[in-house]
């Protein structure tokens, strides 16, 4: 018998897959629509999750707020640390270093132009320092300091992916999500409508539903395989396609940013957690073999490995439709953009938020699906362009990989943005775009793409006034950061590791 009095066509939701995408989806649905739905999640102990995905962006916090998740509990149980941005090493030239911070550049001013124009003007006159000095998050990141008690600060988290899934499961199951362990063998289609009627497990259990959420990872068992929605491959633009990951002991107390070290055939990540580091090397297999990548990873990480390295293959791209018939794919089952800016979890969280907003109680109608698919595509394409930017606007020519990235054709949408920036420093944020103007400015300047001009408004401010205002901004930020506790100290007091986990760093007293 239906547990709700509304005459809904869609009540039984079957989430297939129990990785981050599956449990994020099940938790969000039960938190917001629980009384209206019967939610089942199917996962297989035989098929492991990808086991990576430990760096996030600030929208993760908005999603947790939307879910009513307690930050201290989440951080303690996921052994999370603070992330203020991403440090890029060796990207434009070997030896270069810059941070892409999550904060705002300069103070919001009432002038009709972005802060970086004022900085560009100052720079042309020989003063103004580094762009990052005008960003609280950059300066705090450099000093390994953090607090939430001195006003707004932009941040996200690093988290242990396996523990995060366990944390979500601990919220979702008591709230009513039914979990079935079993391997899906077959997806049964309704012969009249073409919709998915049920999934059938290896032990013959048949799980019927009204709406299916495909969270089966790269396999895309329902949307891709059963419904035949094609994958649009962007591998000609984003050529990295392989990774080797390993976890290691932390040699130092955790810093508040992810580090991305470029190398001759891709890049390597370092993600500091409370109890260990997550590491991985991302590469294009035309320019580096898996054995070479594994050896390089193990040679380059600082701490002792805690597990054997594992390999992953991936393609950058997305399904032509995210939602087709009565099936929505979230997470890797829908698409993937290589992990340089840690955007995958963000994409699944915005998609599930949208699913809740547009939940198809009365059925999966074409107009609803078209709107949903259009927004998903815009989000993906904007991120794709932002990632290509990092590879394309580089001065590196020390390997075939970098030479190819520099010379490649790029999407028109990105070419237009780069041209606008080069001309007079114009940057913009599109609807459904994650990255703000300041992010574009930080990456472009970090990659040594300096515009030829800037907005004339910036030149209208008298030099003395500009010099004084910039100096004041820098001083205020530096003073604020100097008064913050260290990041390890913040962690120790705000969210000490849950009892069963031994933190491996010594927090400052
Ligand atoms: C190298 C790399 C680095 C990454 N780094 C980041 C990062 O820093 N930040 C970020 O946001 N994202 C990152 N990602 C992406 C991130 O890992 C994923 O978005 C996230 O883990 C979600 O994965 P998923 O749940 O979609 O798939 P998976 O983790 O693959 O989960 C799939 C689930 O489906 C189940 N399943 C599959 N087939 C069946 C079947 N037949 N029957 C039953 N169950 C089945 C499996 O058991 C599993 O539970 C990274 C990805 C890669 C490849």
XYZ file of C-alpha atoms and ligand atoms in Angstrom:
562
model
C 0.000 0.000 0.000
C 1.233 3.491 -0.836
C 2.551 5.273 2.207
C 1.409 8.696 1.004
C -2.026 10.022 0.229
C -1.027 11.869 -2.979
C -1.881 10.365 -6.288
C 1.685 10.192 -7.585
C 2.857 8.360 -10.651
C 6.405 8.255 -9.374
C 6.847 6.915 -5.873
C 9.305 4.005 -6.037
C 12.856 5.282 -6.633
C 15.619 2.753 -7.220
C 19.164 4.083 -6.849
C 21.574 1.669 -8.546
C 25.115 1.943 -7.181
C 26.560 2.679 -3.766
C 29.550 4.917 -4.442
C 29.589 8.595 -3.525
C 26.964 9.326 -6.195
C 24.578 6.616 -4.993
C 24.701 7.568 -1.343
C 24.632 11.331 -2.001
C 21.511 10.770 -4.101
C 19.773 8.461 -1.627
C 20.552 10.732 1.339
C 19.354 13.876 -0.406
C 16.144 12.251 -1.646
C 15.231 10.786 1.719
C 16.057 14.003 3.573
C 13.859 16.136 1.334
C 11.195 13.897 -0.135
C 11.309 10.940 2.250
C 7.622 10.823 3.200
C 6.607 10.903 -0.465
C 8.902 8.175 -1.762
C 10.008 4.576 -1.298
C 13.762 4.645 -1.860
C 15.879 1.555 -2.449
C 19.635 1.546 -3.047
C 21.340 -1.437 -4.653
C 25.095 -1.907 -4.388
C 27.393 -4.807 -5.005
C 30.198 -5.861 -2.681
C 31.760 -7.594 -5.694
C 32.219 -4.361 -7.638
C 34.335 -1.805 -5.857
C 33.816 1.942 -6.034
C 36.487 4.037 -7.781
C 37.972 4.783 -4.346
C 39.089 8.318 -5.214
C 37.243 11.653 -5.188
C 38.560 13.266 -2.015
C 38.848 16.923 -2.942
C 35.792 19.187 -3.175
C 34.712 22.737 -4.042
C 32.717 25.203 -1.868
C 29.320 24.234 -3.292
C 29.783 21.023 -1.270
C 29.120 23.138 1.830
C 25.960 24.634 0.344
C 24.773 21.119 -0.416
C 25.463 20.010 3.161
C 23.577 23.063 4.455
C 20.681 22.120 2.194
C 20.805 18.630 3.733
C 21.101 19.959 7.303
C 24.385 18.116 7.864
C 26.381 18.971 10.967
C 29.857 20.103 9.870
C 31.757 18.905 12.943
C 30.256 15.444 12.772
C 30.876 15.164 9.037
C 34.481 16.351 9.354
C 35.270 14.121 12.336
C 33.838 11.017 10.688
C 35.301 11.673 7.228
C 38.637 12.777 8.723
C 38.244 15.886 6.633
C 40.528 18.897 6.399
C 39.888 22.398 5.114
C 40.515 23.232 1.460
C 41.048 26.915 0.620
C 42.020 26.286 -2.993
C 44.397 24.408 -5.263
C 48.127 24.958 -5.530
C 49.438 24.544 -9.091
C 53.090 23.739 -9.567
C 55.006 23.670 -12.855
C 51.958 24.399 -15.008
C 52.951 27.392 -17.149
C 56.695 26.822 -16.810
C 58.690 24.329 -14.771
C 59.382 26.044 -11.441
C 56.170 28.158 -11.500
C 53.727 28.085 -8.642
C 50.347 29.708 -8.013
C 47.162 29.064 -6.040
C 43.612 29.050 -7.337
C 41.836 30.189 -4.156
C 38.132 29.916 -3.377
C 37.801 33.501 -2.223
C 37.032 36.892 -3.652
C 39.825 39.038 -5.098
C 40.060 42.499 -3.573
C 37.167 44.115 -1.813
C 33.852 44.306 -3.538
C 33.803 47.883 -4.812
C 30.957 49.907 -6.232
C 32.865 50.459 -9.481
C 31.464 48.704 -12.541
C 34.564 46.673 -13.125
C 36.175 43.638 -11.525
C 39.038 44.029 -9.085
C 41.656 42.529 -11.379
C 41.373 45.561 -13.704
C 42.562 47.815 -10.853
C 45.393 45.412 -10.153
C 46.342 45.324 -13.846
C 46.415 49.109 -13.909
C 48.569 49.268 -10.769
C 50.870 46.649 -12.224
C 51.307 48.678 -15.397
C 52.485 51.543 -13.180
C 54.931 49.313 -11.316
C 53.106 48.690 -8.029
C 50.406 46.385 -6.683
C 52.334 43.210 -5.796
C 50.882 39.745 -6.482
C 47.204 39.261 -7.323
C 46.945 36.568 -4.645
C 47.829 39.063 -1.903
C 44.320 40.505 -2.308
C 42.632 37.242 -1.495
C 42.140 36.203 2.127
C 41.971 32.509 1.222
C 45.232 32.612 -0.726
C 47.117 34.329 2.112
C 45.585 32.020 4.752
C 46.456 29.007 2.598
C 50.075 30.101 2.303
C 50.265 30.548 6.077
C 48.438 27.245 6.811
C 45.934 29.130 8.952
C 42.176 28.941 9.178
C 39.226 30.055 11.254
C 35.520 30.551 10.730
C 35.175 33.088 13.513
C 36.607 36.186 11.800
C 34.040 36.765 9.078
C 33.249 35.091 5.772
C 35.851 32.784 4.260
C 35.500 30.621 1.144
C 36.387 26.996 1.741
C 35.643 23.391 0.862
C 37.005 20.108 2.245
C 39.339 17.219 1.626
C 37.703 14.008 2.820
C 38.262 10.271 3.028
C 35.947 8.977 0.272
C 35.231 5.583 1.855
C 34.460 7.114 5.238
C 32.261 9.766 3.638
C 30.145 7.079 1.991
C 29.820 5.338 5.362
C 28.824 8.640 6.960
C 26.075 9.206 4.385
C 24.840 5.654 4.725
C 24.573 6.279 8.472
C 22.197 9.156 7.714
C 20.229 7.578 4.881
C 19.375 4.135 6.244
C 17.866 5.277 9.556
C 15.870 7.867 7.583
C 14.227 5.127 5.524
C 16.460 4.191 2.575
C 16.300 0.451 2.001
C 19.679 -1.032 1.018
C 20.021 -4.210 -1.012
C 23.379 -5.859 -1.482
C 23.532 -7.660 -4.807
C 24.848 -7.516 -8.316
C 22.513 -6.268 -11.030
C 22.476 -8.857 -13.811
C 19.752 -7.529 -16.027
C 17.791 -4.346 -16.667
C 14.193 -5.107 -17.658
C 12.500 -2.694 -20.087
C 8.758 -2.237 -20.401
C 7.885 -3.322 -23.945
C 5.220 -0.625 -24.443
C 6.859 2.481 -23.023
C 10.541 1.562 -23.316
C 10.925 2.687 -19.694
C 12.906 0.654 -17.201
C 10.493 -1.613 -15.357
C 12.896 -3.341 -12.980
C 16.448 -4.448 -12.359
C 17.096 -8.111 -11.736
C 19.928 -9.215 -9.458
C 22.176 -12.283 -9.740
C 20.083 -14.074 -7.091
C 16.924 -13.443 -9.196
C 15.587 -10.717 -6.896
C 13.543 -8.355 -9.041
C 13.477 -4.713 -7.937
C 10.752 -2.759 -9.703
C 10.533 1.028 -9.686
C 8.988 4.145 -11.173
C 12.230 6.150 -11.404
C 15.742 4.701 -11.639
C 18.860 6.646 -10.739
C 21.915 5.202 -12.444
C 24.915 5.599 -10.123
C 26.793 2.546 -11.387
C 29.958 4.487 -12.203
C 31.753 4.400 -15.550
C 29.733 1.286 -16.564
C 26.533 3.352 -16.803
C 24.608 0.119 -16.644
C 21.125 1.623 -16.992
C 21.367 4.865 -18.978
C 24.305 3.868 -21.169
C 24.010 0.118 -21.553
C 20.289 -0.639 -21.150
C 18.817 2.548 -22.658
C 21.620 3.094 -25.162
C 22.270 6.774 -24.428
C 25.581 7.470 -26.144
C 28.682 8.867 -24.515
C 29.996 12.084 -26.060
C 33.758 11.760 -25.904
C 35.778 14.945 -25.278
C 39.084 13.055 -25.284
C 40.374 15.113 -28.222
C 40.328 18.159 -25.939
C 41.104 16.605 -22.579
C 43.683 13.980 -23.418
C 44.512 12.619 -19.963
C 42.821 9.231 -19.681
C 44.544 7.216 -16.953
C 45.449 7.442 -13.294
C 47.268 5.521 -10.589
C 46.243 6.290 -6.996
C 47.845 5.497 -3.654
C 47.359 6.524 -0.037
C 50.357 7.435 2.080
C 51.380 8.415 5.553
C 51.404 12.209 6.044
C 54.964 13.451 6.466
C 53.739 16.852 7.693
C 50.675 18.352 9.369
C 47.961 18.838 6.728
C 47.922 22.030 4.695
C 44.651 23.661 3.591
C 44.906 23.112 -0.144
C 45.164 20.374 -2.762
C 48.418 20.403 -4.717
C 48.542 19.612 -8.450
C 52.084 19.079 -9.737
C 52.319 19.102 -13.537
C 54.683 16.543 -15.104
C 55.713 15.638 -18.644
C 52.542 13.664 -19.443
C 49.906 15.076 -17.074
C 49.899 15.874 -13.376
C 49.942 14.451 -9.853
C 47.644 15.253 -6.914
C 48.305 15.442 -3.204
C 45.302 15.676 -0.899
C 46.029 16.158 2.813
C 43.616 14.445 5.220
C 43.680 14.236 9.015
C 45.040 10.672 9.064
C 46.843 10.250 5.706
C 47.406 11.768 2.289
C 45.604 10.816 -0.906
C 47.893 10.806 -3.952
C 47.510 10.016 -7.582
C 49.101 10.542 -10.925
C 46.948 11.480 -13.923
C 48.420 10.954 -17.374
C 47.818 10.437 -21.054
C 48.743 6.871 -21.899
C 50.109 7.873 -25.306
C 52.948 9.617 -23.510
C 53.455 7.521 -20.362
C 52.883 3.836 -19.602
C 51.078 2.620 -16.508
C 54.321 1.132 -15.144
C 56.144 4.418 -15.654
C 53.328 6.328 -13.994
C 53.263 3.995 -11.013
C 57.031 4.209 -10.556
C 56.942 7.986 -10.857
C 54.113 8.278 -8.343
C 55.889 6.124 -5.765
C 59.155 8.005 -6.310
C 57.533 11.440 -5.991
C 55.274 11.061 -2.938
C 56.895 12.052 0.332
C 55.229 9.687 2.803
C 55.380 5.906 3.044
C 52.610 4.194 0.975
C 49.861 2.656 3.117
C 48.290 0.466 0.404
C 49.240 -0.960 -2.983
C 48.694 1.553 -5.820
C 45.646 0.951 -8.012
C 45.029 1.959 -11.621
C 42.058 3.661 -13.230
C 41.153 4.390 -16.830
C 38.690 7.128 -17.728
C 37.365 9.239 -20.565
C 36.401 12.876 -20.334
C 32.930 13.427 -21.716
C 29.274 13.010 -20.888
C 26.168 11.117 -21.943
C 24.179 12.903 -24.647
C 21.310 12.981 -22.183
C 21.570 12.888 -18.398
C 17.903 11.963 -18.037
C 16.186 9.690 -20.558
C 12.811 8.019 -20.112
C 12.529 7.135 -16.407
C 16.269 7.027 -15.762
C 18.585 9.799 -14.530
C 22.320 9.144 -14.343
C 24.377 10.857 -11.676
C 28.102 10.742 -10.973
C 30.444 8.839 -13.267
C 27.512 7.042 -14.919
C 26.573 10.405 -16.431
C 29.992 11.770 -17.255
C 33.403 12.786 -16.043
C 35.777 15.649 -16.533
C 39.253 14.763 -15.437
C 39.805 15.664 -11.787
C 42.136 18.677 -11.986
C 39.632 21.100 -10.397
C 37.798 18.465 -8.281
C 34.439 19.051 -9.915
C 32.785 15.609 -10.069
C 31.152 15.588 -6.657
C 29.948 19.136 -7.318
C 28.287 17.993 -10.549
C 26.450 15.129 -8.868
C 25.320 17.393 -6.024
C 23.894 20.075 -8.309
C 22.190 17.360 -10.357
C 20.506 15.767 -7.354
C 19.446 19.200 -6.072
C 17.868 19.826 -9.456
C 16.203 16.425 -9.385
C 14.597 17.296 -6.057
C 13.481 20.705 -7.340
C 12.031 19.182 -10.513
C 10.977 15.838 -9.078
C 8.704 14.091 -11.634
C 5.836 13.140 -9.324
C 3.475 13.102 -12.277
C 5.770 11.297 -14.660
C 8.870 11.935 -16.740
C 7.572 14.446 -19.278
C 9.641 15.555 -22.264
C 9.697 19.272 -21.384
C 10.917 18.541 -17.879
C 13.655 16.252 -19.130
C 14.755 18.709 -21.819
C 15.167 21.495 -19.250
C 17.084 19.230 -16.893
C 19.358 17.940 -19.651
C 20.057 21.413 -20.957
C 21.198 22.660 -17.541
C 23.353 19.567 -16.963
C 25.043 20.030 -20.318
C 25.756 23.706 -19.707
C 27.355 22.893 -16.350
C 29.546 20.205 -17.864
C 30.618 22.254 -20.879
C 31.641 25.273 -18.784
C 33.798 23.070 -16.556
C 35.252 21.289 -19.584
C 36.378 24.633 -21.029
C 37.901 25.709 -17.726
C 39.918 22.470 -17.520
C 41.133 22.707 -21.119
C 42.338 26.216 -20.320
C 44.922 24.875 -17.828
C 46.452 22.596 -20.439
C 46.241 24.862 -23.445
C 47.592 28.192 -22.198
C 50.979 27.001 -21.063
C 54.490 27.875 -22.140
C 55.693 24.310 -21.556
C 57.134 22.611 -24.607
C 59.378 20.077 -22.899
C 57.366 17.017 -23.997
C 55.081 15.787 -26.754
C 52.165 15.982 -24.331
C 52.549 19.710 -23.671
C 53.355 20.518 -27.298
C 50.150 18.824 -28.364
C 48.051 20.578 -25.732
C 49.419 23.971 -26.703
C 48.771 23.423 -30.381
C 45.373 21.728 -30.222
C 42.117 23.181 -31.507
C 39.937 24.229 -28.575
C 36.153 24.682 -28.327
C 34.957 27.983 -29.841
C 33.391 28.899 -26.510
C 36.819 28.793 -24.847
C 38.660 30.438 -27.728
C 36.286 33.415 -27.458
C 36.904 33.736 -23.727
C 40.668 33.642 -24.109
C 40.530 36.258 -26.875
C 38.458 38.607 -24.700
C 40.858 38.192 -21.820
C 43.947 38.739 -23.951
C 42.515 41.920 -25.389
C 41.502 43.790 -22.271
C 41.173 41.445 -19.306
C 37.477 40.712 -19.689
C 36.254 37.605 -17.863
C 32.713 36.493 -17.090
C 30.620 33.814 -15.431
C 27.854 32.218 -17.479
C 24.522 30.921 -16.113
C 25.023 27.436 -14.606
C 28.743 27.979 -14.515
C 30.669 26.931 -11.417
C 33.748 29.086 -11.868
C 33.523 32.787 -11.118
C 35.328 35.701 -12.758
C 38.023 35.573 -10.083
C 38.743 31.920 -10.898
C 39.251 32.729 -14.566
C 41.494 35.665 -13.601
C 43.583 33.547 -11.223
C 44.147 30.706 -13.680
C 44.853 32.977 -16.629
C 47.355 35.112 -14.722
C 48.809 32.000 -13.053
C 49.332 30.514 -16.503
C 51.104 33.749 -17.529
C 48.433 34.995 -19.911
C 48.575 38.733 -19.255
C 46.010 40.908 -21.061
C 47.161 43.691 -23.339
C 44.743 46.146 -21.742
C 42.181 46.572 -18.980
C 38.983 48.454 -18.271
C 39.501 52.228 -18.549
C 37.528 52.717 -15.329
C 40.513 51.358 -13.432
C 42.734 54.097 -14.838
C 40.324 56.790 -13.612
C 41.307 56.261 -10.003
C 44.141 58.634 -9.039
C 47.402 56.706 -8.591
C 47.979 57.760 -4.998
C 44.487 56.728 -4.039
C 44.852 53.375 -5.805
C 48.258 52.745 -4.260
C 46.888 53.508 -0.782
C 43.745 51.415 -1.220
C 45.697 48.422 -2.451
C 48.217 48.690 0.375
C 45.375 48.887 2.906
C 43.705 45.803 1.456
C 46.921 43.810 1.601
C 47.635 44.934 5.148
C 44.124 44.126 6.392
C 44.292 40.630 4.932
C 47.774 39.975 6.307
C 46.727 41.184 9.798
C 43.613 39.043 9.757
C 45.512 35.932 8.726
C 48.202 36.533 11.359
C 45.480 36.433 14.017
C 44.048 33.086 12.822
C 44.874 29.766 14.481
C 46.862 27.278 12.450
C 44.856 24.888 10.308
C 45.988 21.804 12.315
C 44.956 23.593 15.496
C 41.576 24.461 14.009
C 41.026 20.792 13.108
C 42.023 19.630 16.549
C 39.427 21.822 18.243
C 36.661 21.883 15.653
C 36.490 18.296 14.444
C 38.931 15.884 16.064
C 39.158 12.540 14.271
C 36.412 10.092 15.213
C 37.559 7.702 17.947
C 38.560 4.737 15.796
C 40.924 6.728 13.566
C 44.402 7.652 14.677
C 45.392 11.076 13.376
C 48.979 10.938 12.219
C 49.934 14.562 12.610
C 50.788 16.505 15.716
C 48.526 19.538 16.016
C 50.204 22.692 17.308
C 49.375 23.314 20.942
C 41.462 9.614 -10.932
C 40.210 10.233 -10.383
C 40.301 11.221 -9.402
C 39.142 11.844 -8.929
N 39.241 12.868 -8.025
C 38.128 13.560 -7.683
C 38.187 14.651 -6.786
O 39.222 15.000 -6.247
N 37.032 15.303 -6.522
C 35.842 14.960 -7.068
O 34.832 15.630 -6.840
N 35.748 13.876 -7.848
C 36.852 13.183 -8.172
N 36.748 12.087 -8.971
C 35.430 11.594 -9.324
C 34.853 10.836 -8.128
O 35.720 9.785 -7.772
C 33.473 10.304 -8.450
O 32.665 11.328 -8.929
C 32.818 9.737 -7.227
O 33.640 8.810 -6.596
C 31.507 9.100 -7.558
O 31.669 7.890 -8.232
P 30.349 7.075 -8.544
O 29.600 6.873 -7.293
O 29.663 7.714 -9.687
O 30.937 5.697 -9.091
P 31.708 4.416 -8.316
O 32.490 4.962 -7.196
O 32.367 3.740 -9.411
O 30.508 3.609 -7.755
C 29.758 2.733 -8.571
C 28.844 1.892 -7.717
O 28.024 1.123 -8.571
C 27.995 -0.204 -8.101
N 27.755 -1.092 -9.231
C 28.345 -1.093 -10.444
N 27.875 -2.103 -11.202
C 26.951 -2.735 -10.461
C 26.121 -3.867 -10.659
N 26.151 -4.592 -11.792
N 25.304 -4.251 -9.664
C 25.258 -3.565 -8.489
N 26.024 -2.489 -8.236
C 26.856 -2.095 -9.209
C 29.346 -0.433 -7.449
O 29.301 -1.501 -6.514
C 29.552 0.911 -6.775
O 28.910 0.907 -5.529
C 37.883 11.429 -9.414
C 37.793 10.402 -10.342
C 38.938 9.808 -10.836
C 38.822 8.709 -11.852
